[in-house]
PDB file of C-alpha atoms in Angstrom:
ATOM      1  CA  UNK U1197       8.377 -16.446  21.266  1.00 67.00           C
ATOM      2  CA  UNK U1198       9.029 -12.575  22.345  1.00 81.00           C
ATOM      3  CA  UNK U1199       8.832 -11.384  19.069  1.00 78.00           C
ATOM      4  CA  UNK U1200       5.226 -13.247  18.397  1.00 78.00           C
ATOM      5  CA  UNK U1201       4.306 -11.907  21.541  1.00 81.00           C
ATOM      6  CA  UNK U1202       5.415  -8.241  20.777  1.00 82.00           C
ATOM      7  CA  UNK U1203       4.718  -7.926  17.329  1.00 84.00           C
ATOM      8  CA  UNK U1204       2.070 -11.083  16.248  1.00 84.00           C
ATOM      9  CA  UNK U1205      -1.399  -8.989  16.698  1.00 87.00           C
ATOM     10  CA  UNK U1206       0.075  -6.020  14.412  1.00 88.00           C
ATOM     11  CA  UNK U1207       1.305  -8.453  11.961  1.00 88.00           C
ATOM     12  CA  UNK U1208      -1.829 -10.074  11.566  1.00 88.00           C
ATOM     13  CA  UNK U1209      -4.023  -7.033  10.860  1.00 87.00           C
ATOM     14  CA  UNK U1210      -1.416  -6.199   8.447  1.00 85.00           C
ATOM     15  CA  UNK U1211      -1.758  -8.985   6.558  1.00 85.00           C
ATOM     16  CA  UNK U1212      -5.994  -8.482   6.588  1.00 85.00           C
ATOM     17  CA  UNK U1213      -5.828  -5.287   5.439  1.00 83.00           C
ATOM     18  CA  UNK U1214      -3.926  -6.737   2.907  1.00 81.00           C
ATOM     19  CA  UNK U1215      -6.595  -8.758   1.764  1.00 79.00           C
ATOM     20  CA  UNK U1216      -6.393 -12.065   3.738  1.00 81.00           C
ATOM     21  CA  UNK U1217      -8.658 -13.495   5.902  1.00 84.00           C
ATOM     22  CA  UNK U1218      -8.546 -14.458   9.527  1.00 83.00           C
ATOM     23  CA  UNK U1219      -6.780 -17.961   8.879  1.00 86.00           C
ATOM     24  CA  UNK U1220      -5.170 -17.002   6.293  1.00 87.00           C
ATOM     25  CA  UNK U1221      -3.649 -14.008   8.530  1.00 88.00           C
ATOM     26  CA  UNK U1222      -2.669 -16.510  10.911  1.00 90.00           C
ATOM     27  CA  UNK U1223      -0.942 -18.374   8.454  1.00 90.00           C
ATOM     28  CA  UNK U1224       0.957 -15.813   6.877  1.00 90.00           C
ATOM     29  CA  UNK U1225       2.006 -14.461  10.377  1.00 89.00           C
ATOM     30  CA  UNK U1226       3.544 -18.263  10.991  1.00 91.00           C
ATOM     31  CA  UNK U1227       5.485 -18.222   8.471  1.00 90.00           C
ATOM     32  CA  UNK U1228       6.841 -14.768   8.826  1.00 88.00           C
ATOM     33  CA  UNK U1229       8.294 -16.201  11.922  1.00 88.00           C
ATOM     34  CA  UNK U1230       9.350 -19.119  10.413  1.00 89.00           C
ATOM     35  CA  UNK U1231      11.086 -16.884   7.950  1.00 88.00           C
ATOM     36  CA  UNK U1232      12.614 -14.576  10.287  1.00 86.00           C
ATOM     37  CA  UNK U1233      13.992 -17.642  12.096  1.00 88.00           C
ATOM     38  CA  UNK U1234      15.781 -18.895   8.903  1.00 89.00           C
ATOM     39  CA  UNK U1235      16.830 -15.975   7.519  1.00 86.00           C
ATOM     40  CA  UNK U1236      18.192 -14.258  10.885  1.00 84.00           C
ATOM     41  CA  UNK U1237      21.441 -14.140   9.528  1.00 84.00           C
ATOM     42  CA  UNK U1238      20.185 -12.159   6.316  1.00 84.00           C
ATOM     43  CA  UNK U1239      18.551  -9.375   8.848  1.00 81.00           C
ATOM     44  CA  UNK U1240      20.709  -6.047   8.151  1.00 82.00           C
ATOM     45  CA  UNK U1241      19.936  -2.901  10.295  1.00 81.00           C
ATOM     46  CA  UNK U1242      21.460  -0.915   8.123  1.00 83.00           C
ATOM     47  CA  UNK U1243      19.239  -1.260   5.425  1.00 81.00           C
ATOM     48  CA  UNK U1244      15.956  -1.226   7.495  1.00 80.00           C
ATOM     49  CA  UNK U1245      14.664  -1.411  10.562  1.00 84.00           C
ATOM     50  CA  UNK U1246      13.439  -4.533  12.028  1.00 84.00           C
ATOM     51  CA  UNK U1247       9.637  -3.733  11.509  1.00 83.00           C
ATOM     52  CA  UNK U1248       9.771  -2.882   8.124  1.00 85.00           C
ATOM     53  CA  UNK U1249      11.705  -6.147   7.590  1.00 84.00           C
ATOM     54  CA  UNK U1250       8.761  -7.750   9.710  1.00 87.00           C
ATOM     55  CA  UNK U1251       5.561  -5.988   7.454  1.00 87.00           C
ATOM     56  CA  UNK U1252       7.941  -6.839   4.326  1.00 87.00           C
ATOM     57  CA  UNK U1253       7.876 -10.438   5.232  1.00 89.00           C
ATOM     58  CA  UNK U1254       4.362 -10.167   5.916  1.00 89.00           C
ATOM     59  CA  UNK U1255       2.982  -8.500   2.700  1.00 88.00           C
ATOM     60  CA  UNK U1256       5.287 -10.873   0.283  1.00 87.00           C
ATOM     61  CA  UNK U1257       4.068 -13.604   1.808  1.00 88.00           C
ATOM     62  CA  UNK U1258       0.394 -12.681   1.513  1.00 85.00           C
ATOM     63  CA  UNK U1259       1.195 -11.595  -1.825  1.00 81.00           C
ATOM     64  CA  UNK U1260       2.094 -15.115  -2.277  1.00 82.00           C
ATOM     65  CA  UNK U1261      -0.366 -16.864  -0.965  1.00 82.00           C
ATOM     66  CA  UNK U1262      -2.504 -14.706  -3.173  1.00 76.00           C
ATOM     67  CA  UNK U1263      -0.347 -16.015  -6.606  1.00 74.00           C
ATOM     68  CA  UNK U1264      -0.601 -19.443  -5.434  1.00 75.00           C
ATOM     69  CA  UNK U1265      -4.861 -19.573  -5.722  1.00 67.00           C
ATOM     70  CA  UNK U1266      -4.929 -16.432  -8.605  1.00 57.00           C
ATOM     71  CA  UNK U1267      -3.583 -16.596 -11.933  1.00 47.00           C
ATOM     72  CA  UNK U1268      -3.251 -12.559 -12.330  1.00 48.00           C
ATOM     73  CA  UNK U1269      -2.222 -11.260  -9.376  1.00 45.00           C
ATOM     74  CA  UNK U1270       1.629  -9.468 -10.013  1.00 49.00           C
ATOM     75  CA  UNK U1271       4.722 -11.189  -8.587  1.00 51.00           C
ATOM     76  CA  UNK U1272       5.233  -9.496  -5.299  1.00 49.00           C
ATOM     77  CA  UNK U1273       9.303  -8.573  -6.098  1.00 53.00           C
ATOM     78  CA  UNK U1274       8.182  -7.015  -9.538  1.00 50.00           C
ATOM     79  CA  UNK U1275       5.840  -4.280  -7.319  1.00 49.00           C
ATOM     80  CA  UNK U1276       7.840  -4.547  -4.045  1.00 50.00           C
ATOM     81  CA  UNK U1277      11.263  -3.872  -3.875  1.00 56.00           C
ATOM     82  CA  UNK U1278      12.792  -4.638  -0.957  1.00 57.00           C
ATOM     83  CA  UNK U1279      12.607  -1.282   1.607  1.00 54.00           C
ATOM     84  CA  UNK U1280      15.530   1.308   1.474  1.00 56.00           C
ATOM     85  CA  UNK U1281      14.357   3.191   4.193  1.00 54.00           C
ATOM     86  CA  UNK U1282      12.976   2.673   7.583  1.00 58.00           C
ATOM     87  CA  UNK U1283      10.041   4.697   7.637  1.00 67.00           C
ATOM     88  CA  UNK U1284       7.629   1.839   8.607  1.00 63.00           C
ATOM     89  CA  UNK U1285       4.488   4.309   8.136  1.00 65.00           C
ATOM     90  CA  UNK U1286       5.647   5.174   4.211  1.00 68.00           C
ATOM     91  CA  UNK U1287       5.973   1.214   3.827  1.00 66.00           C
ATOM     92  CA  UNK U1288       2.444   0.867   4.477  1.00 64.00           C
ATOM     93  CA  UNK U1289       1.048   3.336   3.330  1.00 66.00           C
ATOM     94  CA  UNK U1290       2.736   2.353  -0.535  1.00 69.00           C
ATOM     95  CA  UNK U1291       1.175  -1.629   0.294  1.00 67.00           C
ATOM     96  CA  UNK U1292      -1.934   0.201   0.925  1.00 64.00           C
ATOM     97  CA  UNK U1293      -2.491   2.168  -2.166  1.00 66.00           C
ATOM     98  CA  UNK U1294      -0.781  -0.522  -4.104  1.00 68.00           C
ATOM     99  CA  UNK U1295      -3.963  -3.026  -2.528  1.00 71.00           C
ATOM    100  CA  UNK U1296      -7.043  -0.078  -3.249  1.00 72.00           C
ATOM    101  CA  UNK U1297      -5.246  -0.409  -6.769  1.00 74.00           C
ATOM    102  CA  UNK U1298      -5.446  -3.886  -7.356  1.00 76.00           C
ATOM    103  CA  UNK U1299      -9.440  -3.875  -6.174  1.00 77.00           C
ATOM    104  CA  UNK U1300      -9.933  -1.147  -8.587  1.00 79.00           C
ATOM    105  CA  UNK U1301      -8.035  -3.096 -11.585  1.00 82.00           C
ATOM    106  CA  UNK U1302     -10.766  -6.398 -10.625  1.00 82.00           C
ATOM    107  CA  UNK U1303     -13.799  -3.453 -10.859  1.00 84.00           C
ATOM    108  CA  UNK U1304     -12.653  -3.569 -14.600  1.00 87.00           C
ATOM    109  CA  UNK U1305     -13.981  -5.989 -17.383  1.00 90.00           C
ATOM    110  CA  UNK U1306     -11.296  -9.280 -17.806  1.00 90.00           C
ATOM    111  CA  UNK U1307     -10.011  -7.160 -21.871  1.00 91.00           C
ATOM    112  CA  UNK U1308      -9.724  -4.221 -20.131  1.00 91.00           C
ATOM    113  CA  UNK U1309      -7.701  -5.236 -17.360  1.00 89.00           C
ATOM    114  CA  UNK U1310      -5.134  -7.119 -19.488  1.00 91.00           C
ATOM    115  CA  UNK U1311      -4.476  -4.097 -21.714  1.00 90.00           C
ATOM    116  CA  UNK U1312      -4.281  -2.227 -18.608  1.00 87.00           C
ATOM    117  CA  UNK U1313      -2.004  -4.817 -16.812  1.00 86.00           C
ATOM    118  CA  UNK U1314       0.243  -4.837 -20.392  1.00 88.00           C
ATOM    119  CA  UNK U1315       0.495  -1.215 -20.263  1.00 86.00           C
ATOM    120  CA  UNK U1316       1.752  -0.289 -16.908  1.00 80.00           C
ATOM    121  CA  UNK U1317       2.812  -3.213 -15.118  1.00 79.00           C
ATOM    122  CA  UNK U1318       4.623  -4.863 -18.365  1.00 83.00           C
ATOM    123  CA  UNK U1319       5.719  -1.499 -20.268  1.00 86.00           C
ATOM    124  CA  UNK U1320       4.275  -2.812 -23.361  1.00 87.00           C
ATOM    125  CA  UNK U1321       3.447  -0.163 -26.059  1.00 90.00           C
ATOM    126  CA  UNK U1322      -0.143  -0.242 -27.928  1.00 91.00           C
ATOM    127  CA  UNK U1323       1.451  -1.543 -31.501  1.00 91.00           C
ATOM    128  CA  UNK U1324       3.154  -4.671 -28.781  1.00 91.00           C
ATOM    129  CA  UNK U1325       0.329  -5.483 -27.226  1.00 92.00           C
ATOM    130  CA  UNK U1326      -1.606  -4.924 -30.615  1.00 93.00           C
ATOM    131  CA  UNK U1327       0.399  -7.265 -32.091  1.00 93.00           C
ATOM    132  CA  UNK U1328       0.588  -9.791 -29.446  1.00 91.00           C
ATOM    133  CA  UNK U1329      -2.909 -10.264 -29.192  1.00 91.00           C
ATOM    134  CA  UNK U1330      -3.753 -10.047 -32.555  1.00 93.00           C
ATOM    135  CA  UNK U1331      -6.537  -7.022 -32.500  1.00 93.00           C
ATOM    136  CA  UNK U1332      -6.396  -3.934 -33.935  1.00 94.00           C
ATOM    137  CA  UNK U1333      -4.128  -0.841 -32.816  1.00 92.00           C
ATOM    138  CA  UNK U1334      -7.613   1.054 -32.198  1.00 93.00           C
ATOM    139  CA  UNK U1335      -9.127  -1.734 -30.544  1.00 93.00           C
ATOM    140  CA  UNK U1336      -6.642  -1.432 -27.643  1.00 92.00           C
ATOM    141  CA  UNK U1337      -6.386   2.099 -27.869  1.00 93.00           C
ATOM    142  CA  UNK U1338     -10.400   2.569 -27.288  1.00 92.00           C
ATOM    143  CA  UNK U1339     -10.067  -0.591 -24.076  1.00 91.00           C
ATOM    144  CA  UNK U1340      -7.462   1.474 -22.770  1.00 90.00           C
ATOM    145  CA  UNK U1341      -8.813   4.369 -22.692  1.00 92.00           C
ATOM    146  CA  UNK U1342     -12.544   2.581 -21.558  1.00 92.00           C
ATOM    147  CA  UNK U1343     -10.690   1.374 -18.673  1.00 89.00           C
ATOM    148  CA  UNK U1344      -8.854   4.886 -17.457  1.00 88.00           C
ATOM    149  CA  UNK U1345     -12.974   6.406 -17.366  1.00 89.00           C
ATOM    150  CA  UNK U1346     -13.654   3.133 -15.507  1.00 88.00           C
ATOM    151  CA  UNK U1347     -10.798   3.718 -13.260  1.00 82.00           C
ATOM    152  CA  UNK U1348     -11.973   7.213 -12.224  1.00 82.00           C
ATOM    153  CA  UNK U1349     -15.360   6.203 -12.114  1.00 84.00           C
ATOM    154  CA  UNK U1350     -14.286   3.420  -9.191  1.00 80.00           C
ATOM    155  CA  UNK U1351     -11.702   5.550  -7.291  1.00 77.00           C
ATOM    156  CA  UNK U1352     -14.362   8.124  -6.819  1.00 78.00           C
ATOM    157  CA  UNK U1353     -17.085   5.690  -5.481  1.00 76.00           C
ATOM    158  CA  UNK U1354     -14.512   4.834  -3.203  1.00 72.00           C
ATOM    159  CA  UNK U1355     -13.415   7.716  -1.905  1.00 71.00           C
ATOM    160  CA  UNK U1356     -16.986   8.812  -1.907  1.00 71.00           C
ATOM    161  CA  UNK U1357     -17.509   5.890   0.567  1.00 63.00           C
ATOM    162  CA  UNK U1358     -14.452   6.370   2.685  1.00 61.00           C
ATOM    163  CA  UNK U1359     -15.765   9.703   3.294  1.00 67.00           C
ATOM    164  CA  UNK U1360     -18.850   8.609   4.826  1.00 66.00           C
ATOM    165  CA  UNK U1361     -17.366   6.117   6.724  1.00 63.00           C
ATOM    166  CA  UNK U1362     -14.845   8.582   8.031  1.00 62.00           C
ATOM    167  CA  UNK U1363     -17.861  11.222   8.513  1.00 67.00           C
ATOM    168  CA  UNK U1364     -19.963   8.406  10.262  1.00 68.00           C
ATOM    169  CA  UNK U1365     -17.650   7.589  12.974  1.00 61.00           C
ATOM    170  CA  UNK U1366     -16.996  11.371  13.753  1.00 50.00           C
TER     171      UNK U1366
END
């Protein structure tokens, strides 16, 4: 009960600005603790710290509850390795970029993505994935590269808007 009391709140709007709503949050939070109280036992300091342990619970859980209603969202232990360090504010930071990455791969069209998610998430070369889905090797060559200008294109709106926002509030 101390440590939903300490640490609860902070878990929580981890887990939304991961992406999950307010119930869902609350959800994901519950079963962190559920977790923790399990898997006590597994807890080693010397790995991480307890926090990091904590968000880590937090953001594969999300990132499962996110599997279990999409089809292409990437297995959470393929991206996430378990922590080797305790630097809680690194941690986030990484889930952070890894989530304005994943919006930016669902700003591309459904071809696009897939050659994109063959290339770097799967290690696939262009003649593989050529191959496997039975197109040309320029055909994936020209998505591919469609999708990195469509990639730029979206990162920039977005930091376009995050500077505003961060000029707005100043």
């Amino acid at each position: 009960m101390e440590l939903f009391d300490l640490t609860g709140s902070k878990l929580k709007a981890y887990a939304m600005r991961c992406g999950a709503l307010d119930g869902e949050a609350e959800d994901i939070v519950q079963e962190c603790m559920l977790t923790v109280w399990r898997k006590a036992h597994q807890f080693n300091p010397k790995t991480a710290s307890a926090n990091t342990w904590l968000y880590t619970i937090v953001r594969n859980k999300r990132i499962d509850m996110a599997r279990k209603t999409k089809y292409d969202v990437v297995m959470s232990d393929d991206l996430f390795p378990e922590p080797e360090s305790d630097d809680l504010e690194v941690d986030v930071e990484r889930d952070l970029n890894a989530n304005i990455a994943r919006t930016l791969l669902h700003g591309l069209p459904d071809e696009q993505r897939q050659i994109v998610y063959k290339v770097y998430f799967e290690g696939k070369s262009h003649s593989e994935i050529a191959n496997e889905l039975d197109l040309p090797l320029g055909t994936i060559k020209s998505r591919l590269r469609l999708a990195m200008k469509k990639l730029d294109t979206l990162a920039q709106e977005q930091m376009t808007w995050l500077i505003i926002i961060l000029l707005t509030n100043f």
